[in-house]
C-alpha cells in the first residue's frame, strides 16, 4: 500500500522525540524518491520515466512526491543538492583566518573525507547519472539550478568571512566561481571515466536494498578516486595562478 504523508497536524505541539521521528521519516521518504528516480532514469532513460513511476517505485503517492520535488530531474539529483549544502556547512566552520580560496578547498576535502555524512558520489551508479547530465538537457538544467543555488550561498559565506558586500566587492564571487569551477571540472572528468563499470550492473541485483538505505552501505568502489582528482585539479589552479602572477610581475619590454 502506498504511503501518503499528507496527514493533518496534531492539535497539540509535538514533543521533540516525535518531531525528530517525523523529520527522520520525511528524510527517508525523500531519499527513497531520489534513489527511485536515479535508478529508473538509468534503467529506462529520462524520457521514459514519469513522476508516477518514481512514486510507485518508492511506494508513495504522487501527491507525496510533489511535496518533496518539482520534477523527476530534481529528484534524481537531490543527492547532489545535499552535497552543496554539506560543503557550505563545512565552509562556514573553517577557521576565520584562512584565506577564502584555501578555506573552500579544505571544506571540499573535508566533505570528501567525511564517512558519517558521505558525499553523493559514494552512492552506486552516481557516476553514470553525472555522465548523463552532459547528454540530457533537462537533467543539465536541473543540475545547473542546484549548482547555482549552492554557489550563491557560498558567495554569501565568503562575503561574511571578508566582511564585505558581495554585490559591490567581486572577491567572494571570484573565489567561489574559481573554486567551485575546479570541483565541477574534477567531477565531470571523474564521471566520464570508466562509465561502463557502473552502467551495466543489473538493477535487480540491488532490489533487496531499500532505496533509502545509507549510501555508505552500498558504495562505489572507485569513489575514492575523486578525492585525488579534486586535489590535482586544485593544484592545477594554483599552479596557473602562480604562473600568471609571475608574468604580471615581469615588466613588459617595449618594442
Coordinates of N, CA and C in Angstrom, one line a residue:
X1 N 0.8 -1.2 0.0 CA 0.0 0.0 0.0 C 0.9 1.2 0.0
X2 N 0.5 2.2 -0.8 CA 1.3 3.4 -0.9 C 1.1 4.3 0.3
X3 N 2.2 5.0 0.6 CA 2.2 5.8 1.8 C 1.9 7.3 1.4
X4 N 1.0 7.9 2.1 CA 0.7 9.3 1.9 C 1.0 10.1 3.1
X5 N 2.0 11.0 3.0 CA 2.4 11.7 4.2 C 1.6 12.9 4.6
X6 N 0.5 13.1 3.8 CA -0.3 14.3 3.9 C -1.3 14.2 5.1
X7 N -0.8 14.0 6.3 CA -1.7 13.9 7.4 C -1.9 15.2 8.1
X8 N -3.0 15.4 8.8 CA -3.3 16.7 9.4 C -2.4 16.9 10.6
X9 N -2.0 18.1 10.9 CA -1.1 18.4 12.0 C -1.8 18.1 13.4
X10 N -1.0 17.7 14.3 CA -1.6 17.4 15.7 C -2.1 18.7 16.3
X11 N -3.2 18.6 17.0 CA -3.7 19.9 17.7 C -2.8 20.3 18.8
X12 N -2.0 19.3 19.4 CA -1.1 19.6 20.5 C 0.3 19.6 20.0
X13 N 1.1 20.6 20.4 CA 2.5 20.6 19.9 C 3.2 19.3 20.2
X14 N 4.0 18.8 19.2 CA 4.7 17.5 19.3 C 5.9 17.7 20.2
X15 N 6.2 16.6 20.9 CA 7.4 16.5 21.7 C 8.6 16.4 20.8
X16 N 9.8 16.8 21.3 CA 10.9 16.8 20.5 C 11.2 15.4 19.8
X17 N 11.0 14.3 20.6 CA 11.2 13.0 20.1 C 10.3 12.7 18.9
X18 N 9.0 13.1 19.0 CA 8.0 12.9 18.0 C 8.4 13.6 16.7
X19 N 8.8 14.9 16.9 CA 9.2 15.7 15.8 C 10.5 15.2 15.1
X20 N 11.4 14.7 15.9 CA 12.6 14.0 15.3 C 12.2 12.8 14.4
X21 N 11.2 12.1 14.9 CA 10.8 10.9 14.1 C 10.2 11.3 12.8
X22 N 9.4 12.4 12.9 CA 8.7 12.9 11.7 C 9.8 13.4 10.7
X23 N 10.7 14.1 11.2 CA 11.8 14.6 10.3 C 12.6 13.5 9.7
X24 N 12.8 12.5 10.5 CA 13.6 11.3 10.0 C 12.8 10.6 9.0
X25 N 11.5 10.4 9.2 CA 10.6 9.8 8.2 C 10.5 10.5 6.9
X26 N 10.4 11.9 7.0 CA 10.4 12.7 5.8 C 11.7 12.6 5.0
X27 N 12.8 12.5 5.7 CA 14.1 12.4 5.1 C 14.2 11.0 4.4
X28 N 13.7 10.0 5.1 CA 13.8 8.7 4.5 C 12.9 8.6 3.2
X29 N 11.8 9.2 3.3 CA 10.9 9.2 2.1 C 11.5 10.0 0.9
X30 N 12.1 11.1 1.3 CA 12.8 11.9 0.2 C 14.0 11.2 -0.4
X31 N 14.8 10.5 0.4 CA 15.9 9.7 -0.1 C 15.4 8.5 -0.9
X32 N 14.3 7.9 -0.5 CA 13.7 6.8 -1.3 C 13.3 7.3 -2.7
X33 N 12.6 8.5 -2.7 CA 12.2 9.0 -4.0 C 13.4 9.4 -4.9
X34 N 14.4 10.0 -4.3 CA 15.6 10.3 -5.0 C 16.3 9.1 -5.6
X35 N 16.4 8.0 -4.8 CA 17.0 6.8 -5.3 C 16.2 6.1 -6.3
X36 N 14.9 6.2 -6.2 CA 14.0 5.6 -7.2 C 14.1 6.3 -8.5
X37 N 14.2 7.7 -8.5 CA 14.3 8.5 -9.7 C 15.6 8.2 -10.4
X38 N 16.7 8.1 -9.6 CA 18.0 7.8 -10.1 C 18.0 6.5 -10.8
X39 N 17.5 5.4 -10.2 CA 17.6 4.1 -10.7 C 16.7 4.0 -12.0
X40 N 15.5 4.6 -12.0 CA 14.6 4.5 -13.1 C 15.2 5.2 -14.3
X41 N 15.8 6.4 -14.1 CA 16.3 7.1 -15.2 C 17.5 6.3 -15.9
X42 N 18.3 5.7 -15.1 CA 19.4 4.9 -15.6 C 18.9 3.6 -16.3
X43 N 17.8 3.1 -15.8 CA 17.3 1.8 -16.3 C 16.5 2.1 -17.6
X44 N 15.7 3.1 -17.7 CA 14.8 3.3 -18.8 C 15.2 4.5 -19.7
X45 N 16.0 5.4 -19.2 CA 16.2 6.6 -20.0 C 15.3 7.7 -19.5
X46 N 15.7 9.0 -19.5 CA 14.9 10.0 -18.9 C 13.6 10.2 -19.5
X47 N 13.5 10.1 -20.8 CA 12.2 10.3 -21.5 C 11.1 9.3 -21.1
X48 N 11.5 8.1 -20.7 CA 10.6 7.0 -20.5 C 10.3 6.9 -19.0
X49 N 10.6 7.9 -18.2 CA 10.4 7.8 -16.8 C 9.3 8.9 -16.4
X50 N 8.3 8.6 -15.7 CA 7.3 9.5 -15.3 C 7.4 9.7 -13.7
X51 N 6.8 10.8 -13.3 CA 6.7 11.0 -11.8 C 5.9 9.9 -11.2
X52 N 4.9 9.5 -11.8 CA 4.1 8.4 -11.3 C 4.9 7.1 -11.1
X53 N 5.8 6.8 -12.0 CA 6.6 5.6 -11.9 C 7.6 5.8 -10.8
X54 N 8.1 7.0 -10.6 CA 9.1 7.2 -9.4 C 8.3 7.0 -8.1
X55 N 7.1 7.6 -8.0 CA 6.3 7.4 -6.8 C 6.0 5.9 -6.5
X56 N 5.7 5.2 -7.6 CA 5.4 3.8 -7.5 C 6.6 3.0 -7.0
X57 N 7.7 3.3 -7.5 CA 9.0 2.6 -7.1 C 9.3 2.9 -5.6
X58 N 9.0 4.1 -5.2 CA 9.3 4.4 -3.8 C 8.1 4.0 -2.9
X59 N 7.0 3.5 -3.5 CA 5.9 3.1 -2.7 C 5.2 4.2 -1.9
X60 N 5.1 5.4 -2.6 CA 4.4 6.5 -2.0 C 3.4 7.1 -3.1
X61 N 2.6 8.0 -2.7 CA 1.6 8.6 -3.7 C 2.3 9.7 -4.5
X62 N 1.7 10.0 -5.6 CA 2.2 11.1 -6.4 C 2.1 12.4 -5.7
X63 N 1.1 12.6 -4.8 CA 1.0 13.8 -4.0 C 2.2 13.9 -3.1
X64 N 2.6 12.8 -2.5 CA 3.8 12.8 -1.6 C 5.0 13.3 -2.4
X65 N 5.2 12.7 -3.6 CA 6.3 13.1 -4.5 C 6.3 14.7 -4.6
X66 N 5.1 15.2 -4.9 CA 5.1 16.7 -5.2 C 5.4 17.5 -4.0
X67 N 5.2 16.9 -2.8 CA 5.6 17.7 -1.6 C 7.1 17.8 -1.4
X68 N 7.9 16.9 -2.1 CA 9.3 16.9 -2.0 C 10.0 17.5 -3.2
X69 N 9.5 17.3 -4.4 CA 10.2 17.7 -5.6 C 9.2 18.3 -6.7
X70 N 9.8 19.1 -7.6 CA 9.0 19.7 -8.7 C 9.1 18.8 -9.9
X71 N 10.0 17.9 -10.0 CA 10.1 17.0 -11.1 C 11.1 15.9 -10.9
X72 N 11.1 14.9 -11.9 CA 11.9 13.8 -11.8 C 13.4 14.1 -11.8
X73 N 13.8 15.1 -12.6 CA 15.2 15.5 -12.7 C 15.7 16.0 -11.3
X74 N 14.9 16.9 -10.6 CA 15.3 17.4 -9.3 C 15.4 16.2 -8.3
X75 N 14.5 15.2 -8.4 CA 14.5 14.1 -7.5 C 15.8 13.3 -7.7
X76 N 16.1 13.0 -9.0 CA 17.3 12.2 -9.3 C 18.6 12.9 -8.8
X77 N 18.6 14.2 -8.8 CA 19.8 15.0 -8.5 C 19.8 15.5 -7.0
X78 N 18.8 15.0 -6.2 CA 18.7 15.6 -4.9 C 20.0 15.3 -4.0
X79 N 20.6 14.2 -4.3 CA 21.8 13.9 -3.5 C 22.9 14.9 -3.8
X80 N 22.9 15.4 -5.1 CA 23.9 16.5 -5.4 C 23.6 17.8 -4.7
X81 N 22.3 18.1 -4.5 CA 21.9 19.2 -3.7 C 22.4 19.1 -2.3
X82 N 22.3 17.9 -1.7 CA 22.8 17.6 -0.4 C 24.3 17.9 -0.3
X83 N 25.0 17.6 -1.4 CA 26.5 17.8 -1.4 C 26.8 19.3 -1.2
X84 N 26.0 20.1 -2.0 CA 26.2 21.6 -1.9 C 26.0 22.1 -0.5
X85 N 24.9 21.6 0.1 CA 24.6 22.0 1.5 C 25.7 21.6 2.5
X86 N 26.2 20.4 2.3 CA 27.3 19.9 3.2 C 28.6 20.7 3.0
X87 N 28.9 21.0 1.8 CA 30.2 21.8 1.5 C 30.0 23.2 2.2
X88 N 28.9 23.8 2.0 CA 28.7 25.1 2.6 C 28.7 25.1 4.1
X89 N 28.2 24.0 4.7 CA 28.2 23.9 6.2 C 29.7 23.8 6.6
X90 N 30.4 23.0 5.9 CA 31.9 22.9 6.2 C 32.6 24.2 6.0
X91 N 32.3 24.9 5.0 CA 32.9 26.2 4.7 C 32.7 27.2 5.8
X92 N 31.5 27.2 6.3 CA 31.2 28.1 7.5 C 32.0 27.7 8.7
X93 N 32.4 26.5 8.8 CA 33.1 26.0 10.0 C 34.6 26.2 9.9
X94 N 35.1 26.6 8.7 CA 36.6 26.7 8.6 C 37.0 27.9 9.4
X95 N 38.3 27.9 9.9 CA 38.9 29.0 10.7 C 38.7 30.3 10.0
X96 N 38.4 31.3 10.8 CA 38.1 32.7 10.2 C 39.4 33.3 9.5
X97 N 40.6 32.9 10.0 CA 41.8 33.5 9.4 C 42.3 32.8 8.2
X98 N 41.6 31.7 7.7 CA 42.0 31.0 6.5 C 41.7 31.9 5.3
X99 N 42.6 32.0 4.3 CA 42.2 32.7 3.0 C 41.0 32.0 2.4
X100 N 40.1 32.7 1.8 CA 38.9 32.2 1.3 C 39.1 31.0 0.3
X101 N 40.0 31.1 -0.6 CA 40.2 30.0 -1.6 C 40.7 28.7 -0.9
X102 N 41.6 28.9 0.0 CA 42.1 27.7 0.8 C 40.9 27.2 1.7
X103 N 40.1 28.0 2.2 CA 39.0 27.6 3.1 C 38.0 26.7 2.3
X104 N 37.7 27.2 1.0 CA 36.8 26.4 0.2 C 37.5 25.0 -0.2
X105 N 38.7 25.1 -0.5 CA 39.4 23.8 -0.9 C 39.4 22.8 0.2
X106 N 39.7 23.3 1.4 CA 39.7 22.4 2.6 C 38.3 21.9 3.0
X107 N 37.3 22.8 2.8 CA 35.9 22.4 3.0 C 35.5 21.2 2.1
X108 N 36.0 21.3 0.8 CA 35.7 20.2 -0.1 C 36.4 19.0 0.3
X109 N 37.7 19.1 0.7 CA 38.5 17.9 1.2 C 37.8 17.3 2.4
X110 N 37.3 18.1 3.3 CA 36.6 17.6 4.5 C 35.3 16.8 4.1
X111 N 34.6 17.4 3.1 CA 33.4 16.7 2.6 C 33.7 15.4 2.0
X112 N 34.7 15.3 1.2 CA 35.1 14.1 0.5 C 35.6 13.0 1.5
X113 N 36.2 13.5 2.6 CA 36.7 12.5 3.6 C 35.7 12.1 4.7
X114 N 34.5 12.8 4.7 CA 33.5 12.5 5.8 C 32.8 11.2 5.5
X115 N 32.9 10.3 6.4 CA 32.2 9.0 6.3 C 30.9 9.0 7.1
X116 N 30.7 9.9 8.0 CA 29.4 10.0 8.7 C 28.3 10.6 7.8
X117 N 28.7 11.6 7.0 CA 27.8 12.2 6.1 C 28.4 12.1 4.7
X118 N 28.4 10.9 4.1 CA 29.2 10.7 2.8 C 28.7 11.5 1.6
X119 N 29.6 11.9 0.8 CA 29.3 12.6 -0.5 C 28.5 11.7 -1.4
X120 N 27.7 12.3 -2.3 CA 26.8 11.5 -3.1 C 27.5 10.6 -4.1
X121 N 28.7 10.9 -4.4 CA 29.4 10.1 -5.4 C 29.7 8.7 -4.8
X122 N 29.6 8.5 -3.5 CA 29.7 7.2 -2.9 C 28.6 6.3 -3.3
X123 N 27.4 6.9 -3.6 CA 26.3 6.1 -3.9 C 26.5 5.3 -5.2
X124 N 26.0 4.1 -5.3 CA 26.1 3.3 -6.5 C 25.4 4.0 -7.7
X125 N 26.1 4.0 -8.8 CA 25.6 4.5 -10.1 C 25.5 6.0 -10.2
X126 N 26.0 6.7 -9.2 CA 26.0 8.2 -9.3 C 27.0 8.7 -10.4
X127 N 28.0 7.9 -10.7 CA 28.9 8.3 -11.8 C 28.2 8.2 -13.1
X128 N 27.4 7.2 -13.3 CA 26.6 7.1 -14.5 C 25.6 8.2 -14.7
X129 N 25.0 8.6 -13.5 CA 24.0 9.7 -13.6 C 24.7 11.0 -13.9
X130 N 25.8 11.3 -13.3 CA 26.5 12.6 -13.6 C 27.0 12.6 -15.1
X131 N 27.4 11.5 -15.6 CA 27.8 11.4 -17.0 C 26.6 11.7 -17.9
X132 N 25.4 11.3 -17.5 CA 24.2 11.5 -18.3 C 23.8 13.0 -18.3
X133 N 24.2 13.7 -17.2 CA 23.9 15.2 -17.2 C 24.4 15.9 -18.4
X134 N 25.5 15.5 -18.9 CA 26.1 16.1 -20.1 C 25.3 15.9 -21.4
X135 N 24.5 14.8 -21.4 CA 23.8 14.5 -22.6 C 22.2 14.7 -22.6
X136 N 21.7 15.0 -21.4 CA 20.3 15.2 -21.3 C 20.0 16.7 -20.9
X137 N 19.5 17.5 -21.8 CA 19.3 18.9 -21.5 C 18.5 19.2 -20.2
X138 N 17.4 18.4 -20.0 CA 16.6 18.7 -18.8 C 17.4 18.4 -17.5
X139 N 18.1 17.3 -17.5 CA 19.0 17.0 -16.4 C 20.0 18.1 -16.2
X140 N 20.6 18.5 -17.3 CA 21.7 19.5 -17.2 C 21.1 20.8 -16.6
X141 N 19.9 21.2 -17.0 CA 19.2 22.4 -16.5 C 19.0 22.3 -15.0
X142 N 18.5 21.1 -14.5 CA 18.3 20.9 -13.1 C 19.6 20.9 -12.3
X143 N 20.7 20.3 -12.9 CA 22.0 20.3 -12.3 C 22.5 21.7 -12.1
X144 N 22.3 22.6 -13.2 CA 22.8 23.9 -13.1 C 22.1 24.7 -12.1
X145 N 20.8 24.5 -11.9 CA 20.0 25.2 -10.9 C 20.6 24.9 -9.5
X146 N 20.8 23.6 -9.3 CA 21.4 23.2 -8.0 C 22.8 23.8 -7.8
X147 N 23.6 23.8 -8.8 CA 24.9 24.3 -8.7 C 24.9 25.8 -8.4
X148 N 24.1 26.5 -9.1 CA 24.0 28.0 -8.9 C 23.5 28.3 -7.5
X149 N 22.5 27.6 -7.0 CA 22.0 27.8 -5.7 C 23.1 27.6 -4.6
X150 N 23.8 26.5 -4.8 CA 24.9 26.2 -3.8 C 26.0 27.3 -3.9
X151 N 26.4 27.7 -5.1 CA 27.4 28.7 -5.2 C 27.0 30.1 -4.7
X152 N 25.7 30.5 -4.9 CA 25.3 31.7 -4.3 C 25.4 31.8 -2.8
X153 N 25.1 30.6 -2.2 CA 25.2 30.5 -0.7 C 26.7 30.6 -0.3
X154 N 27.5 30.0 -1.1 CA 29.0 30.0 -0.9 C 29.5 31.4 -0.9
X155 N 29.0 32.2 -1.9 CA 29.4 33.6 -2.1 C 29.0 34.4 -0.8
X156 N 27.8 34.2 -0.3 CA 27.4 34.9 0.9 C 28.3 34.5 2.1
X157 N 28.7 33.2 2.2 CA 29.5 32.8 3.3 C 30.9 33.5 3.2
X158 N 31.5 33.5 2.0 CA 32.8 34.1 1.8 C 32.7 35.6 2.1
X159 N 31.6 36.3 1.6 CA 31.4 37.7 1.9 C 31.4 38.0 3.4
X160 N 30.7 37.1 4.1 CA 30.7 37.3 5.6 C 32.1 37.1 6.2
X161 N 32.8 36.2 5.7 CA 34.2 36.0 6.2 C 35.1 37.2 6.0
X162 N 34.9 37.8 4.8 CA 35.7 39.0 4.5 C 35.1 40.3 5.0
X163 N 33.8 40.2 5.5 CA 33.1 41.4 6.0 C 33.0 42.4 4.9
X164 N 32.5 41.9 3.7 CA 32.3 42.8 2.6 C 30.9 42.6 2.0
X165 N 30.5 43.5 1.1 CA 29.2 43.4 0.4 C 29.5 42.6 -0.9
X166 N 28.8 41.5 -1.0 CA 29.2 40.6 -2.2 C 28.6 41.2 -3.5
X167 N 27.8 42.3 -3.4 CA 27.3 42.9 -4.6 C 28.4 43.9 -5.1
X168 N 29.0 44.7 -4.2 CA 30.0 45.7 -4.6 C 31.4 45.2 -4.6
X169 N 31.7 44.1 -3.9 CA 33.1 43.6 -3.9 C 33.1 42.2 -4.7
X170 N 33.9 42.2 -5.7 CA 33.9 41.0 -6.5 C 34.6 39.8 -6.0
X171 N 35.4 40.0 -4.9 CA 36.2 38.9 -4.4 C 35.5 37.6 -4.0
X172 N 34.4 37.7 -3.3 CA 33.6 36.5 -2.9 C 33.2 35.7 -4.2
X173 N 32.6 36.4 -5.2 CA 32.2 35.7 -6.4 C 33.4 35.1 -7.2
X174 N 34.5 35.8 -7.2 CA 35.6 35.3 -8.0 C 36.2 34.1 -7.3
X175 N 36.3 34.1 -6.0 CA 36.8 33.0 -5.2 C 35.9 31.7 -5.4
X176 N 34.6 31.9 -5.3 CA 33.7 30.8 -5.4 C 33.6 30.3 -6.8
X177 N 33.6 31.2 -7.8 CA 33.5 30.7 -9.2 C 34.7 29.9 -9.5
X178 N 35.9 30.3 -9.1 CA 37.1 29.6 -9.4 C 37.2 28.3 -8.6
X179 N 36.9 28.3 -7.3 CA 37.0 27.1 -6.5 C 35.9 26.1 -6.9
X180 N 34.7 26.5 -7.1 CA 33.6 25.6 -7.4 C 33.8 25.1 -8.9
X181 N 34.4 26.0 -9.7 CA 34.7 25.5 -11.1 C 35.7 24.4 -11.1
X182 N 36.7 24.4 -10.3 CA 37.6 23.3 -10.2 C 36.9 22.1 -9.7
X183 N 36.1 22.1 -8.8 CA 35.3 21.0 -8.3 C 34.4 20.4 -9.4
X184 N 33.8 21.3 -10.1 CA 32.9 20.8 -11.2 C 33.7 20.1 -12.3
X185 N 34.9 20.7 -12.6 CA 35.7 20.1 -13.7 C 36.2 18.7 -13.2
X186 N 36.6 18.6 -12.0 CA 37.0 17.3 -11.5 C 35.9 16.3 -11.5
X187 N 34.7 16.7 -11.1 CA 33.5 15.8 -11.1 C 33.2 15.3 -12.5
X188 N 33.2 16.2 -13.4 CA 32.9 15.8 -14.8 C 33.9 14.9 -15.4
X189 N 35.2 15.1 -15.1 CA 36.3 14.2 -15.5 C 36.1 12.8 -14.9
X190 N 35.8 12.8 -13.6 CA 35.5 11.6 -12.8 C 34.3 10.8 -13.4
X191 N 33.3 11.6 -13.7 CA 32.0 10.9 -14.2 C 32.3 10.3 -15.6
X192 N 33.1 10.8 -16.4 CA 33.4 10.3 -17.7 C 34.3 9.1 -17.7
X193 N 35.0 8.9 -16.6 CA 35.9 7.7 -16.5 C 35.3 6.4 -16.2
X194 N 35.6 5.4 -16.9 CA 35.1 4.0 -16.6 C 33.6 4.0 -16.4
X195 N 32.8 4.7 -17.2 CA 31.4 4.7 -17.0 C 30.8 3.3 -17.2
X196 N 31.3 2.5 -18.0 CA 30.7 1.2 -18.3 C 30.7 0.3 -17.1
X197 N 31.7 0.5 -16.2 CA 31.7 -0.3 -15.0 C 30.5 -0.1 -14.1
X198 N 29.8 1.1 -14.3 CA 28.8 1.4 -13.4 C 27.4 1.4 -14.0
X199 N 27.4 1.3 -15.4 CA 26.1 1.3 -16.1 C 25.6 -0.1 -16.4
X200 N 26.4 -1.1 -16.4 CA 25.9 -2.4 -16.8 C 25.5 -3.3 -15.7
X201 N 25.6 -2.8 -14.5 CA 25.1 -3.7 -13.4 C 23.6 -3.8 -13.4
X202 N 23.2 -5.0 -13.2 CA 21.7 -5.3 -13.2 C 21.1 -4.7 -12.0
X203 N 20.1 -3.7 -12.2 CA 19.5 -3.1 -11.0 C 18.8 -4.1 -10.2
X204 N 18.3 -5.2 -10.7 CA 17.6 -6.2 -10.0 C 18.5 -6.8 -8.9
X205 N 19.8 -6.8 -9.0 CA 20.7 -7.3 -8.0 C 20.6 -6.5 -6.7
X206 N 20.1 -5.3 -6.8 CA 20.1 -4.5 -5.6 C 18.6 -4.3 -5.0
X207 N 17.7 -5.1 -5.5 CA 16.3 -5.0 -5.1 C 16.1 -5.3 -3.6
X208 N 17.1 -6.0 -3.0 CA 17.0 -6.3 -1.6 C 17.3 -5.1 -0.7
X209 N 18.0 -4.1 -1.3 CA 18.3 -2.9 -0.5 C 17.2 -1.9 -0.7
X210 N 16.8 -1.3 0.4 CA 15.8 -0.3 0.4 C 16.3 0.9 -0.3
X211 N 15.6 1.6 -1.2 CA 16.1 2.8 -1.9 C 16.5 3.9 -1.0
X212 N 16.1 3.9 0.3 CA 16.6 4.9 1.2 C 17.7 4.5 2.1
X213 N 18.3 3.4 1.8 CA 19.4 2.9 2.7 C 20.6 3.9 2.7
X214 N 21.4 3.8 3.7 CA 22.6 4.6 3.8 C 23.5 4.4 2.6
X215 N 24.0 5.4 1.9 CA 24.9 5.2 0.8 C 26.1 4.5 1.1
X216 N 26.7 4.7 2.3 CA 27.9 4.0 2.6 C 27.8 2.5 2.7
X217 N 26.6 2.0 2.8 CA 26.4 0.6 2.8 C 26.5 -0.1 1.4
X218 N 26.4 0.7 0.4 CA 26.4 0.2 -1.0 C 27.2 1.2 -1.8
X219 N 28.5 1.3 -1.6 CA 29.2 2.4 -2.2 C 29.9 2.0 -3.5
X220 N 30.3 3.0 -4.2 CA 31.0 2.9 -5.5 C 32.5 2.6 -5.1
X221 N 33.0 1.4 -5.5 CA 34.4 1.1 -5.1 C 35.4 2.0 -5.6
X222 N 35.1 2.8 -6.7 CA 36.1 3.7 -7.3 C 35.9 5.1 -6.8
X223 N 35.0 5.4 -5.9 CA 34.7 6.7 -5.5 C 35.8 7.4 -4.9
X224 N 36.7 6.7 -4.2 CA 37.9 7.3 -3.6 C 38.8 8.0 -4.6
X225 N 38.7 7.6 -5.9 CA 39.5 8.3 -6.9 C 39.2 9.8 -7.0
X226 N 37.9 10.2 -6.7 CA 37.5 11.5 -6.9 C 38.4 12.5 -6.0
X227 N 38.6 12.1 -4.8 CA 39.4 13.0 -3.9 C 40.8 13.3 -4.4
X228 N 41.4 12.3 -5.0 CA 42.7 12.6 -5.6 C 42.6 13.5 -6.8
X229 N 41.6 13.3 -7.6 CA 41.3 14.1 -8.8 C 41.1 15.5 -8.4
X230 N 40.3 15.7 -7.4 CA 40.0 17.1 -6.9 C 41.3 17.8 -6.5
X231 N 42.1 17.1 -5.8 CA 43.4 17.7 -5.3 C 44.2 18.1 -6.5
X232 N 44.3 17.2 -7.5 CA 45.1 17.5 -8.7 C 44.5 18.8 -9.4
X233 N 43.2 18.9 -9.4 CA 42.6 20.0 -10.1 C 42.9 21.3 -9.4
X234 N 42.8 21.3 -8.0 CA 43.2 22.5 -7.3 C 44.6 22.8 -7.4
X235 N 45.5 21.8 -7.5 CA 46.9 22.1 -7.7 C 47.1 22.8 -9.0
X236 N 46.4 22.3 -10.0 CA 46.5 22.9 -11.4 C 46.1 24.4 -11.3
X237 N 45.0 24.7 -10.6 CA 44.5 26.1 -10.5 C 45.6 26.9 -9.8
X238 N 46.2 26.4 -8.7 CA 47.2 27.2 -8.0 C 48.4 27.4 -8.9
X239 N 48.8 26.4 -9.6 CA 49.9 26.5 -10.5 C 49.7 27.5 -11.6
X240 N 48.5 27.5 -12.2 CA 48.2 28.5 -13.2 C 48.2 29.9 -12.6
X241 N 47.6 30.1 -11.4 CA 47.6 31.4 -10.8 C 49.0 31.9 -10.5
X242 N 49.8 31.0 -10.0 CA 51.2 31.4 -9.7 C 52.0 31.8 -11.0
X243 N 51.7 31.1 -12.1 CA 52.4 31.4 -13.3 C 51.9 32.7 -13.9
X244 N 50.6 33.0 -13.8 CA 50.1 34.2 -14.2 C 50.6 35.4 -13.4
X245 N 50.7 35.2 -12.1 CA 51.2 36.2 -11.2 C 52.7 36.6 -11.5
X246 N 53.5 35.5 -11.9 CA 54.9 35.8 -12.2 C 55.0 36.6 -13.5
X247 N 54.1 36.3 -14.4 CA 54.2 37.1 -15.7 C 53.7 38.5 -15.5
X248 N 52.8 38.7 -14.6 CA 52.3 40.0 -14.3 C 53.3 40.9 -13.7
X249 N 54.2 40.2 -12.8 CA 55.2 40.9 -12.1 C 56.4 41.2 -13.0
X250 N 56.5 40.5 -14.1 CA 57.6 40.8 -15.1 C 57.3 42.0 -15.9
X251 N 58.2 43.0 -15.9 CA 57.9 44.2 -16.8 C 57.9 43.8 -18.3
X252 N 57.0 44.4 -19.0 CA 56.8 44.1 -20.4 C 57.7 45.1 -21.2
X253 N 58.7 44.5 -21.9 CA 59.7 45.4 -22.6 C 59.0 46.0 -23.8
X254 N 59.3 47.3 -24.1 CA 58.7 47.9 -25.3 C 59.4 47.5 -26.5
X255 N 58.7 47.7 -27.6 CA 59.2 47.3 -28.9 C 60.2 48.2 -29.4

